[in-house]
C-alpha atoms as one frame of an Amber mdcrd trajectory, in Angstrom:
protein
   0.000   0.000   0.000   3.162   2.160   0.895   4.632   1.523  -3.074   0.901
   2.393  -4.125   0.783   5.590  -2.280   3.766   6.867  -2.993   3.264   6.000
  -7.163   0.146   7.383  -7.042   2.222  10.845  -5.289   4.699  10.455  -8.077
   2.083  10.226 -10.812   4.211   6.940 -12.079   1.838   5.414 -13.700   3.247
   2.478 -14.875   4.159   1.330 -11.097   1.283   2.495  -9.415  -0.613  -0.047
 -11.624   2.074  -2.890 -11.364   1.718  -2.065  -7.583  -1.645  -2.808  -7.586
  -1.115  -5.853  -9.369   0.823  -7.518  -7.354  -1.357  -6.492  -4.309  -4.434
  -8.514  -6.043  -2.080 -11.479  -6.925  -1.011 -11.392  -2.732  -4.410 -11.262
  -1.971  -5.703 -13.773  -5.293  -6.429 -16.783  -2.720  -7.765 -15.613   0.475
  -9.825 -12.696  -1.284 -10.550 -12.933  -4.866 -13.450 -10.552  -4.683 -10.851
  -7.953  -3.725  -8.224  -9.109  -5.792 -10.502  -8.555  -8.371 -11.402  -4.708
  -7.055  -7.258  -4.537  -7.002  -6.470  -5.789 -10.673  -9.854  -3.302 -11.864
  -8.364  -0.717 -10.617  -4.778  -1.628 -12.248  -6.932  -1.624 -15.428  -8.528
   1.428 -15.284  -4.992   3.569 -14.208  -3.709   1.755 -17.530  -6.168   2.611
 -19.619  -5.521   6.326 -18.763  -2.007   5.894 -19.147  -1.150   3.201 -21.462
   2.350   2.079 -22.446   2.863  -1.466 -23.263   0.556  -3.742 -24.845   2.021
  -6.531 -23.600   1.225  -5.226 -19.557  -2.730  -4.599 -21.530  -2.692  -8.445
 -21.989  -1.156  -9.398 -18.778  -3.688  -7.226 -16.462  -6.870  -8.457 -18.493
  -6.119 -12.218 -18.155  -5.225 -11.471 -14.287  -8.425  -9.641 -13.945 -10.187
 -12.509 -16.097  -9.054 -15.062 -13.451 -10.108 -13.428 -10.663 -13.225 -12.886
 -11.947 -13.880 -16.455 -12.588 -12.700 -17.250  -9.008 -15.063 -15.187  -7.340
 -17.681 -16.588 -10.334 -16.725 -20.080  -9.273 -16.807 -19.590  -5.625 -20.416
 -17.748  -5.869 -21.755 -20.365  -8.157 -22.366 -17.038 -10.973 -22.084 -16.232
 -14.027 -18.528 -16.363 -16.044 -19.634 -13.446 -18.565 -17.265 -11.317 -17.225
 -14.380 -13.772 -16.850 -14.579 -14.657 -20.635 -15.153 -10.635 -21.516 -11.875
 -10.268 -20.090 -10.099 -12.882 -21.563 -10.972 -12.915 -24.275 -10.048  -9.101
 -25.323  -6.757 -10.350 -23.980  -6.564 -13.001 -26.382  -7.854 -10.756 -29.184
  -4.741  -8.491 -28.682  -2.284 -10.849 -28.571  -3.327 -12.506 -31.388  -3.175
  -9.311 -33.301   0.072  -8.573 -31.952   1.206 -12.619 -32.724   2.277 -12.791
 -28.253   2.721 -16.153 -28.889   3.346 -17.091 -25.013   0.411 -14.524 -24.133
  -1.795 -16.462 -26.494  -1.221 -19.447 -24.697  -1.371 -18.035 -21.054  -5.418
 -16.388 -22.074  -6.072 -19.753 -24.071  -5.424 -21.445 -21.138  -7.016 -19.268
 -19.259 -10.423 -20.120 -21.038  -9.829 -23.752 -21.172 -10.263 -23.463 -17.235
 -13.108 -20.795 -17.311 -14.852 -23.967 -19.737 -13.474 -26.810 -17.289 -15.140
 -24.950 -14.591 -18.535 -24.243 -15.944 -18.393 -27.854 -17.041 -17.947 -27.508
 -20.791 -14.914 -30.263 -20.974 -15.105 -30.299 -24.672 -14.749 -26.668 -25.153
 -11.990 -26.767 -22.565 -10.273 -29.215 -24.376 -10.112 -27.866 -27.831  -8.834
 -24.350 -25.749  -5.970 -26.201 -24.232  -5.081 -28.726 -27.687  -4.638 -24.897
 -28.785  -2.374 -22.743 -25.934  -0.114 -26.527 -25.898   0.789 -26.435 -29.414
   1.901 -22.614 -28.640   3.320 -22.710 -25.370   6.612 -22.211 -24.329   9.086
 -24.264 -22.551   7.983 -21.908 -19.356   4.401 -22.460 -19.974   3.766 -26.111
 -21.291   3.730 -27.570 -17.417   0.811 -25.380 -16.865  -0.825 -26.213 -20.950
  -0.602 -29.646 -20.333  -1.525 -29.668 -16.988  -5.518 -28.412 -18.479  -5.124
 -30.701 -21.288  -4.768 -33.909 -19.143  -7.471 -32.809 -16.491  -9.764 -32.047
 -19.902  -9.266 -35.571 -21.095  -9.649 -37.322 -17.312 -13.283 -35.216 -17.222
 -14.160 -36.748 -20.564 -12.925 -40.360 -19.349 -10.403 -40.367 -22.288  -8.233
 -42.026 -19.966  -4.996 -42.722 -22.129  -4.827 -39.158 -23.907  -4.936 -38.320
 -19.796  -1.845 -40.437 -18.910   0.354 -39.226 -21.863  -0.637 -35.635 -20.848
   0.413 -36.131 -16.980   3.571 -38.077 -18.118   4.861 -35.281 -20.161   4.501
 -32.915 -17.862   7.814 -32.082 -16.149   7.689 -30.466 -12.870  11.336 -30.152
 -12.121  11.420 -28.605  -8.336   7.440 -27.721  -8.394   6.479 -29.754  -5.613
   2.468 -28.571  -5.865   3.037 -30.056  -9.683   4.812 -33.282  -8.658   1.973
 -33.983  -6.698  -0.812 -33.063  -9.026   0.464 -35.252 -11.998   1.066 -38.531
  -9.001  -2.123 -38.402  -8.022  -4.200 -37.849 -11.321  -1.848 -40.967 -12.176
  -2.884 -42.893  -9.317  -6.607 -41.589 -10.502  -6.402 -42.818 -13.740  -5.455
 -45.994 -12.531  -8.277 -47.210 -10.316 -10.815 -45.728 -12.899  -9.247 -48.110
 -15.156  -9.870 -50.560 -12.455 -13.655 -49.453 -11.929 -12.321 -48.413  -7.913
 -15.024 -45.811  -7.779 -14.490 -46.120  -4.000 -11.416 -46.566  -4.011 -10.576
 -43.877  -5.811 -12.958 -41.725  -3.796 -10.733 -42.508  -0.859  -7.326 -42.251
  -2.456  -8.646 -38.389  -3.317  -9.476 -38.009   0.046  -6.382 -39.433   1.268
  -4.676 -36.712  -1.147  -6.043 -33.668  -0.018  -5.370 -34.685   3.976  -1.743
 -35.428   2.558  -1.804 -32.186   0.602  -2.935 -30.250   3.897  -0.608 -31.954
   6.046   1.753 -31.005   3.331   1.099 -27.547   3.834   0.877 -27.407   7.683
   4.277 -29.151   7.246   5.894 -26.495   5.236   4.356 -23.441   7.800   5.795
 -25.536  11.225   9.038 -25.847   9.032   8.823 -22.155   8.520   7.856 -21.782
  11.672  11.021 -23.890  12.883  13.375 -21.855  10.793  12.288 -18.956  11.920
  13.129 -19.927  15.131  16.047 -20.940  14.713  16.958 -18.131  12.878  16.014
 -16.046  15.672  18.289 -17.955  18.070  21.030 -17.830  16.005  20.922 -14.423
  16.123  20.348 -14.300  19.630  23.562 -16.315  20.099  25.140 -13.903  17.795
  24.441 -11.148  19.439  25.399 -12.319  22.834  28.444 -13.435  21.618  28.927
  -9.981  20.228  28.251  -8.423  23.223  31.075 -10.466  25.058  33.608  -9.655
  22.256  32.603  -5.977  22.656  32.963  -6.178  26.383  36.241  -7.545  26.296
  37.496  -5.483  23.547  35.645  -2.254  25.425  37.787  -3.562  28.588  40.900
  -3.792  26.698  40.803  -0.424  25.240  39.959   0.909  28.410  43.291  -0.492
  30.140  45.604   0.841  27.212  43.998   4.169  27.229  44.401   4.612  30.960
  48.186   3.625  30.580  48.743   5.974  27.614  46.704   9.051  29.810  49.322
   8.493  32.166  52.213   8.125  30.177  50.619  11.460  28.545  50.567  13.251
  31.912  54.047  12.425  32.680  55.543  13.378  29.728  53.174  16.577  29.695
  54.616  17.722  32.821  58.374  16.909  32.188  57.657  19.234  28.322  55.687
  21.903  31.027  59.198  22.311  32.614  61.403  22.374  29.733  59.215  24.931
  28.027  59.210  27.416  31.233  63.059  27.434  31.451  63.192  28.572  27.603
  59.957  30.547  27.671  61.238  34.003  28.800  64.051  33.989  25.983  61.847
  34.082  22.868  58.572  35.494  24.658  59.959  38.260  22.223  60.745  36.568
  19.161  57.092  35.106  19.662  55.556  38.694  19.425  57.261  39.743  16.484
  57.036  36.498  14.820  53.181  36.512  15.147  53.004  40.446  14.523  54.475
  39.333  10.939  52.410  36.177  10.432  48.933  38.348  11.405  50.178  41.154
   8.880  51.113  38.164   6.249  47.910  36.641   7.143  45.854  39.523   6.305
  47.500  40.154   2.988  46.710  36.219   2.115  43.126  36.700   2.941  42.680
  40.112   1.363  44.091  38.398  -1.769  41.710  35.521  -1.159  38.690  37.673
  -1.196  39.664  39.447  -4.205  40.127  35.943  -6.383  36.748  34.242  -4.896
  35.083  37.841  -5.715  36.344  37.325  -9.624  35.546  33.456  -9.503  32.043
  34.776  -7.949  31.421  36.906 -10.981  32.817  34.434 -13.176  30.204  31.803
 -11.701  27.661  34.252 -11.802  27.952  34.993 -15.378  28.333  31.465 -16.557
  24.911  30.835 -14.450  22.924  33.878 -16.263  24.460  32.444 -19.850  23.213
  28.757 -18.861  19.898  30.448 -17.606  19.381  32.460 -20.918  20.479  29.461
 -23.265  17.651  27.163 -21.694  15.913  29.962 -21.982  16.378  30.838 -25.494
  15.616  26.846 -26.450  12.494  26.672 -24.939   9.655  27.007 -27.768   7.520
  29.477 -25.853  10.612  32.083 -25.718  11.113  31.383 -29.216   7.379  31.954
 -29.785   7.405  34.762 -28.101  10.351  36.399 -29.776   9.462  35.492 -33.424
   6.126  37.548 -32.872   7.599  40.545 -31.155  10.237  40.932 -34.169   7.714
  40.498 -36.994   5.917  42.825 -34.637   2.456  41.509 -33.919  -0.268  43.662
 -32.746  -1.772  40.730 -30.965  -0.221  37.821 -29.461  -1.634  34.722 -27.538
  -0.227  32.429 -24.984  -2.328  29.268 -24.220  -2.364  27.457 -20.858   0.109
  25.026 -21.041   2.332  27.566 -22.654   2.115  29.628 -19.120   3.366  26.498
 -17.780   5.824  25.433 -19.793   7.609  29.096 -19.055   6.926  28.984 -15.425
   8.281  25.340 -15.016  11.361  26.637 -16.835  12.017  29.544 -14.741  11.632
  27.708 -11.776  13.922  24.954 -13.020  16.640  27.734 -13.845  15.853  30.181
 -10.714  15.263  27.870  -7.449  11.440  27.542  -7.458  11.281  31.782  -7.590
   7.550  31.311  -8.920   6.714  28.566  -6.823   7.847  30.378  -3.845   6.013
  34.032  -5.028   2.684  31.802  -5.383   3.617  30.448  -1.577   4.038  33.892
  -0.570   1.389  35.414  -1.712  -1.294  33.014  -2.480  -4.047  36.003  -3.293
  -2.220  37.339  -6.504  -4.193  36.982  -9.594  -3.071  34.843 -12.500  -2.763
  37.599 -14.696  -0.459  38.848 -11.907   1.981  35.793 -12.298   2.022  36.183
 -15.708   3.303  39.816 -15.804   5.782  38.774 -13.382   7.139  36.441 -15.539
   6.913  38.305 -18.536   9.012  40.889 -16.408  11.732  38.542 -15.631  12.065
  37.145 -18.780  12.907  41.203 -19.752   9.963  41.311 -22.362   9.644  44.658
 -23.305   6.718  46.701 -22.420   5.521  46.719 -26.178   5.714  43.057 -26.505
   3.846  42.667 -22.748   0.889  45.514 -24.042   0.814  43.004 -27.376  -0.212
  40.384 -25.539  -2.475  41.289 -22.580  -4.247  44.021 -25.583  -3.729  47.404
 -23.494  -1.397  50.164 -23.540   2.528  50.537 -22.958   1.457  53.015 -19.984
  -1.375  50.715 -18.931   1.475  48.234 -18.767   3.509  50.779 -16.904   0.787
  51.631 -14.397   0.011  47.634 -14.149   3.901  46.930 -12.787   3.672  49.800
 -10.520   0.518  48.904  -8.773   1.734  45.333  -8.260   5.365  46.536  -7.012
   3.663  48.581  -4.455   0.084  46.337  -3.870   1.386  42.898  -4.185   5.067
  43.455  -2.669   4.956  46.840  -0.771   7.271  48.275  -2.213   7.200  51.889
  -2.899  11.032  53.126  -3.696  10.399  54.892  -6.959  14.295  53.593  -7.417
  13.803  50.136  -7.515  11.951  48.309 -10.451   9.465  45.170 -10.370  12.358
  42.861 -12.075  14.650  44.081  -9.161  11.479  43.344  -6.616  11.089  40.116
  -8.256  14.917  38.964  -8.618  15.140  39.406  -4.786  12.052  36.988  -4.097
């Protein structure tokens, strides 16, 4: 919720949905109703901000599953489970996502499984296995062989399973041994029998998983008394070593103070015979000193200078490149009786100043949060140094209306009333 809140701040799109992706998939088992709220959501921030097709696909099919969970679970409709999926497919079709194509085909050969349609859901997964990748053929087959066991097609079942290949899925090991051991008493005509063998499955399968939480449950333990241990043994190490230092420093305070007092002596016998030599020495290092620094303050007053002229060419480059200025300049030399700024135009100037002058506009707007728009504007205009002809082009009035307009704000807005000092100045110092 943290990563959510803070994209959302950001306005990064793409995470804030991925964010709220993987919240629905941590919340897919216990709470599919709200994984499905979560993965809807996703969708719609998407949808607004679209950037990879791909990411389209993969939240559709996600939101497509949990529909039909909660569908399943409710005993409802899959309308919307297959509306969802099915765009999905459509797009990566168009787009030949051969691996997506098989992850939504699959996707509705479980949808058809589940609302009981085994020959629908077996054509869907004959079609995402001859597609899928090495990744996703466990998962292909894995719907293909339960298809075929629904529709008693027993042997097409077993070669299914048998290709499946696990490797360190234990969840899949398990699957494929027991629709093995399945397939083998229906052959056998052990309804019963296989009736209990299921049953005996899903109390190993829970057992299973109460086995891996008291194992994780065990390491955690242990974990936490290794550190324990750890820390205990860091604590006598630090004692010892605190103990140690201790000692030595005590010794080398002493030895300090001894030789401290023996130098004390020394220096009192010789003290008197350069007291002088001190005075004048330090009378010539002050004077020497003073020259250094007055020389120091001249060259970090020319580097200043240099700096600040080097800043106000950066500042008018950037300035010069933006396409507003450049707008702006191009109709004030062909000399335009009327020129127009949109919106985002304001903006765009604004967010360049403030990139180029430490949030000054950003600030002025903090300051005084009652000043009109048009206000801002001519403030802006003023620093760029647009000319009182150009400024009466575009607001339509008068160069003295333009005049009067910067005086009233200098002494309204800012309260400033030294006929000396200009609005550009008033501005410069905000």
């Amino acid at each position: 919720m943290k990563t959510i809140h803070l994209a959302e701040v950001s306005e990064d799109w793409h995470t804030c949905y991925i964010a709220y992706q993987r919240l629905a998939g941590a919340l897919s088992q216990s709470n599919p109703e709200e994984a499905l709220r979560l993965m809807m959501k996703a969708l719609s921030i998407y949808e607004q901000h679209p950037d990879d097709e791909r990411n389209h696909v993969i939240l559709m099919d996600y939101a497509g599953t949990y529909a039909a969970q909660v569908a399943f679970i409710k005993d409802g409709p899959f309308d919307e489970a297959l509306g969802f999926i099915n765009k999905a497919y459509a797009i990566a079709e168009k787009n030949q996502m051969t691996d997506l194509m098989c992850q939504t085909l699959t996707s509705l050969a479980n949808i058809a499984w589940a609302k009981e349609d085994y020959r629908l859901s077996l054509d869907y997964a004959r079609h995402a296995e001859s597609m899928a990748t090495d990744n996703l053929r466990p998962g292909a087959l894995q719907v293909l062989a339960r298809s075929y066991l629904s529709l008693n097609m027993l042997d097409s079942a077993e070669t299914a399973y048998r290709q499946i290949e696990p490797g360190e899925d234990v969840h899949m090991a398990y699957i494929v041994q027991s629709s093995l051991a399945k397939i083998a008493l229906r052959r056998m005509n052990a309804k019963q029998v296989e009736d209990d063998i299921e049953e005996a499955f899903e109390k190993i399968e829970d057992f299973y998983y109460k086995a891996l939480e008291q194992k994780d449950v065990y390491y955690q333990e242990t974990l936490r008394q290794e550190k324990e241990n750890q820390q205990l043994e860091y604590s006598n190490q630090l004692y010892a070593r605190t103990l140690l230092i201790v000692i030595i420093a005590a010794v080398i305070i002493l030895l300090a103070v001894v030789l401290a007092l023996r130098y004390r002596i020394r220096m009192l016998h010789h003290q008197r015979e350069f007291e002088q030599s001190k005075l004048e020495n330090q009378l010539l290092m002050q004077e020497q000193e003073k020259h250094r620094l007055q020389q120091e303050a001249e060259h970090q007053k020319t580097q200043l200078h240099q700096a600040n002229e080097v800043v106000a060419f950066l500042q008018n480059f950037i300035l010069e490149r933006s396409e507003v200025i450049k707008k702006l300049n191009q109709q004030s030399q062909r000399g335009d009786s009327l020129i127009t700024l949109k919106a985002h135009e304001w903006k765009e100037i604004e967010r360049t100043l403030n990139a180029i002058d430490n949030d000054r506009f950003a600030h002025i707007r903090e300051q005084y949060p009652d000043m009109q728009e048009d206000d801002i504007r001519l403030c802006i205009l003023t620093r760029l140094g647009i000319s009182n002809r150009t400024i009466s082009n575009i607001y339509c009035i008068t160069i003295s209306a333009v005049q009067h307009r910067k005086l009233k704000l200098k002494k309204d807005v800012f309260g400033e009333s030294n006929p000396d000092i200009t609005l550009e100045q008033v501005i410069n110092s905000k």
